[in-house]
Amino acid sequence: MDRTERILDLVALLLDAREPISWAELREHFPADYGGSDDAAERKFERDKAELVELGFPLSYVQGDDERRDGYLVDRNVYYLPEADLTKEELAVLYAAGSAALASGAFPGRDDLAHALRKIGFFAGESLPTPRVRMELGTGQEGQEKEVSARLETLWEACSAHKWVQLTYGSPKQAGLTERRVDPYGLALRRGVWTLVGYCHLRQGLRTFHVHRIRELKANTARPRTPDFEVPADFSLDAHVAYFPWQYRFHEPMEVTLLLKGPLSSRGGSLFPGAALEPVEEGVTRARFPVTFVDGLARFVLSLGADCRVEGPPEAREPLERMAARILEKHAMVDGQQVSA
C-alpha cells in the first residue's frame, strides 16, 4: 500500500471509530505498513500523524478512564464545520463574489476557491450562473496579471506554512531595488491592490509590501513541515492595511469633524464607516472619526464637493485649504490668460 492510500484509509478508520483506537489496533488494521520492528512501525506512524495534522485533521491521543480506553481519537466538533444556514439568495451572492475573485486572474488559493464554489453549487441544488466580471482585482498595473497571480500563490503558501520569503522590492520612497527577507503574516486586498504584511528582517519590524512592486520572490523550501516563525497572537491585518486613504498611518490619530449637507447627509455611514454621526438639522449631519493621514482625507473631501466641509481641528483644515489653493492656481490660467478665481 502506498502512502497516499494508507493516509486515506487512516482517515476513514478514525472517522468511523466511536471509541479511541489503540496503537495495537492500528497495527492490526495495517499489518503490512506498521508491522516489523516496533521502532520502525512507530517512526512510520509518527510521519503519518504529522501528515494528518498538517492537512488539518484534528487527531489527538486521549488517556483512558473508567468510561473509555487509551487511544487515538478525532475531535468531531473541530473536524466538522457548523452549518452556515445560508438562504439561496445569500448563497447566490457568495457564489457571485467567489466567481468574480476567481475570474480576476490574480487571487491566492485559486484551487481551494474553485473547490468551494463547486460545493456551493452542489448544496444550492441547482446550477448557479457565473457572473460577468467587469473589473480585474489585485494587479496594480496592466499586464502584470500572470506575475502577480504567481506571486500571490507563493505568498499564500508561505503564509499558511509560516515559511520566510526572499524578495526583491521596488519601493516608491527610494530609488533602486532592495533585497528583503520577510516573515509573511498575511495578505490583504484593498481597492484592487494586494498587500503583504510581515516582519522585515532588513528593517527589523513589521512592514507592508504591495505585491505588484515585488520583482523577484522565492520562498524558503528547507524543512517544509517546520515553521520558520510564529505570527504574534495580537497581530491584525486591519491595523496595518488601510481601507480608506485617511487610515494610512502617517501620524498620530487625530479626531476630525466633518459637516455633510444635502445628498451627502444620508450617506455619512457609507462614506465614512465607523464614524460617529450626529444629525444637526434637516439635511445636515456631523461626522466624527479618527484620522491618521490628513492629506488622504483632504483629497477625498475635495472629491465630494461643496457639500462636505471640514469643521476642525485647524490641523485638518490646513491641508484642505492648501490643496484647494493649488487647484485654483492650476485652473487660474485659461488659454494662457490669467483669470480671476
Coordinates of C-alpha atoms in Angstrom, one line a residue:
M1 CA 0.0 0.0 0.0
D2 CA 1.4 3.4 -1.0
R3 CA 1.5 6.3 1.5
T4 CA -1.5 8.2 0.0
E5 CA -3.7 5.2 0.1
R6 CA -2.6 4.5 3.7
I7 CA -3.3 8.1 4.8
L8 CA -6.8 7.9 3.2
D9 CA -7.5 4.6 4.9
L10 CA -6.3 6.0 8.3
V11 CA -8.7 8.9 7.9
A12 CA -11.6 6.6 7.1
L13 CA -10.8 4.3 10.0
L14 CA -10.5 7.2 12.5
L15 CA -13.7 9.0 11.4
D16 CA -15.7 5.8 11.6
A17 CA -14.5 5.0 15.1
R18 CA -16.7 5.8 18.1
E19 CA -14.1 4.9 20.7
P20 CA -10.4 5.7 20.8
I21 CA -8.3 3.3 18.7
S22 CA -5.2 1.9 20.4
W23 CA -1.8 1.6 18.8
A24 CA -2.1 -2.2 18.9
E25 CA -5.4 -2.0 16.9
L26 CA -3.9 0.3 14.4
R27 CA -1.1 -2.2 13.8
E28 CA -3.7 -4.9 13.3
H29 CA -5.6 -2.9 10.7
F30 CA -2.3 -2.1 8.8
P31 CA -0.1 -5.2 9.3
A32 CA 1.9 -4.6 6.1
D33 CA 2.6 -0.9 6.9
Y34 CA 3.0 -0.9 10.7
G35 CA 4.4 -4.5 11.0
G36 CA 8.0 -5.4 11.6
S37 CA 10.0 -3.9 14.4
D38 CA 8.4 -1.6 16.9
D39 CA 10.8 1.2 16.3
A40 CA 10.3 1.2 12.5
A41 CA 6.5 1.0 12.8
E42 CA 6.3 3.8 15.3
R43 CA 8.5 6.1 13.2
K44 CA 6.3 5.4 10.1
F45 CA 3.1 6.2 12.2
E46 CA 4.7 9.4 13.6
R47 CA 5.3 10.6 10.0
D48 CA 1.7 9.7 9.1
K49 CA 0.4 11.5 12.1
A50 CA 2.4 14.6 11.2
E51 CA 0.9 14.5 7.7
L52 CA -2.6 14.3 9.1
V53 CA -2.1 17.2 11.4
E54 CA -0.6 19.3 8.6
L55 CA -3.7 18.5 6.5
G56 CA -5.8 19.9 9.3
F57 CA -7.0 16.6 10.6
P58 CA -7.7 17.0 14.4
L59 CA -6.1 13.8 15.6
S60 CA -5.2 13.5 19.3
Y61 CA -4.2 10.9 21.8
V62 CA -6.6 10.5 24.8
Q63 CA -5.8 8.9 28.2
G64 CA -8.4 6.3 29.2
D65 CA -10.6 6.5 32.2
D66 CA -13.4 4.4 33.7
E67 CA -15.6 5.0 30.7
R68 CA -13.2 4.7 27.8
R69 CA -9.7 3.3 26.9
D70 CA -6.5 4.9 25.8
G71 CA -6.1 5.6 22.1
Y72 CA -6.3 7.9 19.1
L73 CA -9.5 9.9 18.5
V74 CA -10.7 12.6 16.2
D75 CA -12.4 15.6 17.7
R76 CA -15.5 15.7 15.6
N77 CA -16.5 19.1 16.9
V78 CA -13.4 20.5 15.4
Y79 CA -13.4 18.4 12.2
Y80 CA -16.9 19.1 11.1
L81 CA -17.8 22.7 10.4
P82 CA -21.1 24.0 11.7
E83 CA -23.9 24.6 9.2
A84 CA -23.8 28.0 7.6
D85 CA -27.6 28.1 7.2
L86 CA -27.5 30.5 4.3
T87 CA -30.5 31.3 2.1
K88 CA -30.5 30.7 -1.6
E89 CA -30.1 34.4 -2.1
E90 CA -27.2 34.6 0.3
L91 CA -25.6 31.6 -1.5
A92 CA -26.0 33.3 -4.8
V93 CA -24.2 36.5 -3.5
L94 CA -21.4 34.4 -2.1
Y95 CA -21.1 32.4 -5.3
A96 CA -21.0 35.6 -7.4
A97 CA -18.3 37.2 -5.2
G98 CA -16.2 34.0 -5.3
S99 CA -16.6 33.7 -9.1
A100 CA -15.6 37.3 -9.6
A101 CA -12.5 36.7 -7.5
L102 CA -11.6 33.5 -9.4
A103 CA -12.1 35.2 -12.7
S104 CA -10.0 38.2 -11.8
G105 CA -6.8 36.5 -12.8
A106 CA -5.0 37.3 -9.5
F107 CA -6.3 35.6 -6.4
P108 CA -4.4 33.4 -4.0
G109 CA -5.7 29.9 -3.2
R110 CA -7.4 29.6 -6.5
D111 CA -7.8 25.8 -6.3
D112 CA -9.3 26.0 -2.8
L113 CA -11.7 28.7 -4.0
A114 CA -12.7 26.7 -7.1
H115 CA -13.4 23.7 -4.9
A116 CA -15.5 25.8 -2.5
L117 CA -17.6 27.2 -5.4
R118 CA -18.3 23.7 -6.7
K119 CA -19.5 22.8 -3.2
I120 CA -21.7 25.8 -3.1
G121 CA -23.2 24.9 -6.4
F122 CA -23.8 21.3 -5.2
F123 CA -25.6 22.4 -2.0
A124 CA -27.6 25.0 -3.7
G125 CA -29.3 22.2 -5.6
E126 CA -29.2 24.0 -8.9
S127 CA -26.8 25.5 -11.3
L128 CA -25.7 29.0 -10.3
P129 CA -24.7 31.2 -13.2
T130 CA -21.2 32.6 -13.2
P131 CA -21.4 36.4 -13.2
R132 CA -19.7 38.6 -15.8
V133 CA -16.7 40.2 -14.2
R134 CA -16.4 43.9 -15.1
M135 CA -13.2 44.6 -13.2
E136 CA -9.8 43.0 -12.5
L137 CA -8.7 42.6 -9.0
G138 CA -5.2 42.9 -7.5
T139 CA -3.0 43.5 -10.5
G140 CA -1.8 47.1 -9.6
Q141 CA -0.7 47.6 -13.2
E142 CA -2.0 46.3 -16.5
G143 CA -0.2 43.3 -18.0
Q144 CA 1.0 42.0 -14.6
E145 CA -1.8 39.6 -14.0
K146 CA 0.3 36.4 -14.5
E147 CA 3.2 37.6 -12.4
V148 CA 1.0 38.9 -9.6
S149 CA -1.1 35.7 -9.6
A150 CA 2.1 33.5 -9.3
R151 CA 3.5 35.6 -6.5
L152 CA 0.2 35.5 -4.7
E153 CA 0.2 31.7 -4.8
T154 CA 3.7 31.6 -3.4
L155 CA 2.9 34.1 -0.7
W156 CA -0.3 32.3 0.2
E157 CA 1.5 29.0 0.7
A158 CA 4.3 30.7 2.6
C159 CA 1.8 32.4 4.9
S160 CA 0.0 29.1 5.5
A161 CA 3.2 27.2 6.2
H162 CA 4.9 30.0 8.1
K163 CA 7.9 30.0 5.9
W164 CA 10.1 33.1 5.3
V165 CA 10.4 34.5 1.8
Q166 CA 13.2 36.3 0.0
L167 CA 12.0 39.2 -2.2
T168 CA 13.4 42.0 -4.4
Y169 CA 11.2 45.1 -3.8
G170 CA 10.9 48.4 -5.6
S171 CA 9.7 51.0 -3.1
P172 CA 8.3 54.3 -4.3
K173 CA 10.1 56.0 -1.4
Q174 CA 13.6 55.3 -2.7
A175 CA 15.5 54.7 -5.9
G176 CA 16.6 51.3 -6.9
L177 CA 15.6 47.8 -5.6
T178 CA 16.2 46.3 -2.1
E179 CA 16.6 42.7 -1.1
R180 CA 14.3 41.7 1.8
R181 CA 13.9 38.6 3.9
V182 CA 10.3 38.7 5.2
D183 CA 8.2 36.5 7.5
P184 CA 4.8 36.8 5.8
Y185 CA 2.0 37.2 8.3
G186 CA -0.9 37.8 5.9
L187 CA -2.3 39.2 2.6
A188 CA -5.0 41.8 2.1
L189 CA -6.8 43.2 -0.9
R190 CA -7.7 46.8 -0.7
R191 CA -9.2 48.8 -3.6
G192 CA -7.8 46.4 -6.2
V193 CA -4.3 46.2 -4.7
W194 CA -2.8 43.2 -2.9
T195 CA -0.6 44.0 0.1
L196 CA 1.7 41.7 2.0
V197 CA 2.2 42.3 5.7
G198 CA 5.1 40.7 7.5
Y199 CA 8.2 41.1 9.6
C200 CA 11.1 42.6 7.6
H201 CA 14.5 41.4 8.8
L202 CA 16.2 44.3 7.0
R203 CA 14.1 47.0 8.7
Q204 CA 13.7 44.9 11.9
G205 CA 10.0 45.5 12.2
L206 CA 6.6 45.0 10.6
R207 CA 6.3 46.4 7.1
T208 CA 3.8 46.4 4.2
F209 CA 4.6 45.5 0.6
H210 CA 2.5 46.0 -2.5
V211 CA 2.6 42.7 -4.3
H212 CA 2.8 44.3 -7.8
R213 CA 6.0 46.0 -6.7
I214 CA 7.8 42.7 -5.9
R215 CA 10.2 42.0 -8.7
E216 CA 11.6 38.6 -7.6
L217 CA 10.2 36.2 -5.0
K218 CA 11.4 32.9 -3.5
A219 CA 10.1 31.0 -0.5
N220 CA 12.2 29.0 1.8
T221 CA 11.9 25.3 0.9
A222 CA 14.1 23.9 3.6
R223 CA 12.3 21.7 6.1
P224 CA 8.8 22.4 4.6
R225 CA 6.9 21.0 7.5
T226 CA 8.7 23.0 10.1
P227 CA 7.5 26.6 10.6
D228 CA 10.2 29.4 10.4
F229 CA 8.2 31.8 12.6
E230 CA 5.1 32.3 14.7
V231 CA 2.6 35.1 14.0
P232 CA 2.0 37.2 17.1
A233 CA -1.3 36.5 18.8
D234 CA -2.3 40.2 18.7
F235 CA -1.5 40.7 15.0
S236 CA -4.3 42.2 12.9
L237 CA -4.2 42.9 9.2
D238 CA -6.6 45.7 9.6
A239 CA -4.1 47.5 11.9
H240 CA -1.6 47.7 9.1
V241 CA -3.5 47.8 5.8
A242 CA -5.9 50.7 5.4
Y243 CA -9.4 50.5 3.8
F244 CA -9.5 54.3 3.2
P245 CA -6.8 56.9 2.4
W246 CA -7.2 58.7 5.7
Q247 CA -6.4 55.4 7.6
Y248 CA -2.8 55.2 6.4
R249 CA -0.6 55.6 9.5
F250 CA 1.5 58.7 8.8
H251 CA 0.9 60.5 12.1
E252 CA -0.8 60.1 15.5
P253 CA -4.6 59.7 15.4
M254 CA -6.5 63.0 15.2
E255 CA -10.3 63.3 15.6
V256 CA -11.7 65.1 12.7
T257 CA -15.2 66.6 12.4
L258 CA -16.9 66.9 9.0
L259 CA -20.2 68.6 8.1
L260 CA -22.2 66.7 5.5
K261 CA -25.0 68.5 3.7
G262 CA -27.6 67.7 1.0
P263 CA -27.4 64.3 -0.6
L264 CA -24.2 63.5 1.4
S265 CA -26.1 63.9 4.7
S266 CA -27.7 60.5 4.5
R267 CA -24.5 58.8 3.2
G268 CA -22.3 59.5 6.1
G269 CA -22.3 55.9 7.3
S270 CA -21.2 54.5 3.9
L271 CA -18.7 57.3 3.0
F272 CA -17.0 57.2 6.4
P273 CA -17.7 53.7 8.0
G274 CA -17.3 53.7 11.8
A275 CA -17.8 57.5 12.1
A276 CA -19.9 58.9 14.9
L277 CA -22.9 60.6 13.2
E278 CA -24.9 63.4 14.7
P279 CA -27.9 64.9 13.0
V280 CA -27.7 68.7 13.1
E281 CA -30.8 69.7 11.3
E282 CA -32.8 68.5 8.3
G283 CA -30.3 67.6 5.5
V284 CA -27.2 68.2 7.7
T285 CA -25.1 65.6 9.5
R286 CA -22.0 66.0 11.6
A287 CA -19.4 63.1 11.4
R288 CA -16.5 62.5 13.8
F289 CA -13.8 59.8 13.3
P290 CA -10.1 59.3 13.9
V291 CA -7.7 60.1 11.1
T292 CA -4.0 59.1 10.7
F293 CA -3.4 60.7 7.3
V294 CA -4.9 64.1 7.0
D295 CA -3.7 64.7 3.4
G296 CA -5.5 61.5 2.3
L297 CA -8.7 62.7 3.9
A298 CA -8.3 66.2 2.3
R299 CA -8.1 64.6 -1.2
F300 CA -11.3 62.6 -0.5
V301 CA -13.2 65.5 0.9
L302 CA -12.3 67.7 -2.1
S303 CA -13.7 64.9 -4.4
L304 CA -17.1 65.1 -2.6
G305 CA -17.5 68.8 -3.5
A306 CA -19.0 71.7 -1.5
D307 CA -21.5 69.5 0.4
C308 CA -18.6 68.2 2.5
R309 CA -16.8 70.6 4.8
V310 CA -14.1 70.1 7.4
E311 CA -15.1 71.8 10.7
G312 CA -12.0 71.0 12.6
P313 CA -9.5 70.8 14.1
P314 CA -7.4 73.5 12.3
E315 CA -4.7 71.0 11.6
A316 CA -7.2 69.1 9.4
R317 CA -8.4 72.2 7.6
E318 CA -4.9 73.5 6.7
P319 CA -4.1 70.7 4.2
L320 CA -7.5 71.0 2.6
E321 CA -7.1 74.8 2.2
R322 CA -3.6 74.3 0.8
M323 CA -4.8 71.7 -1.8
A324 CA -7.7 73.9 -2.8
A325 CA -5.4 76.8 -3.3
R326 CA -3.2 74.7 -5.6
I327 CA -6.2 73.6 -7.6
L328 CA -7.3 77.2 -8.0
E329 CA -3.8 78.2 -9.1
K330 CA -3.7 75.4 -11.7
H331 CA -7.0 76.5 -13.1
A332 CA -6.3 80.2 -13.0
M333 CA -4.8 80.1 -16.5
V334 CA -7.2 79.6 -19.4
D335 CA -5.7 79.7 -22.9
G336 CA -2.7 81.4 -21.5
Q337 CA -4.7 84.2 -19.9
Q338 CA -4.8 84.9 -16.2
V339 CA -8.4 84.9 -14.9
S340 CA -10.0 85.8 -11.6
A341 CA -10.6 82.9 -9.2

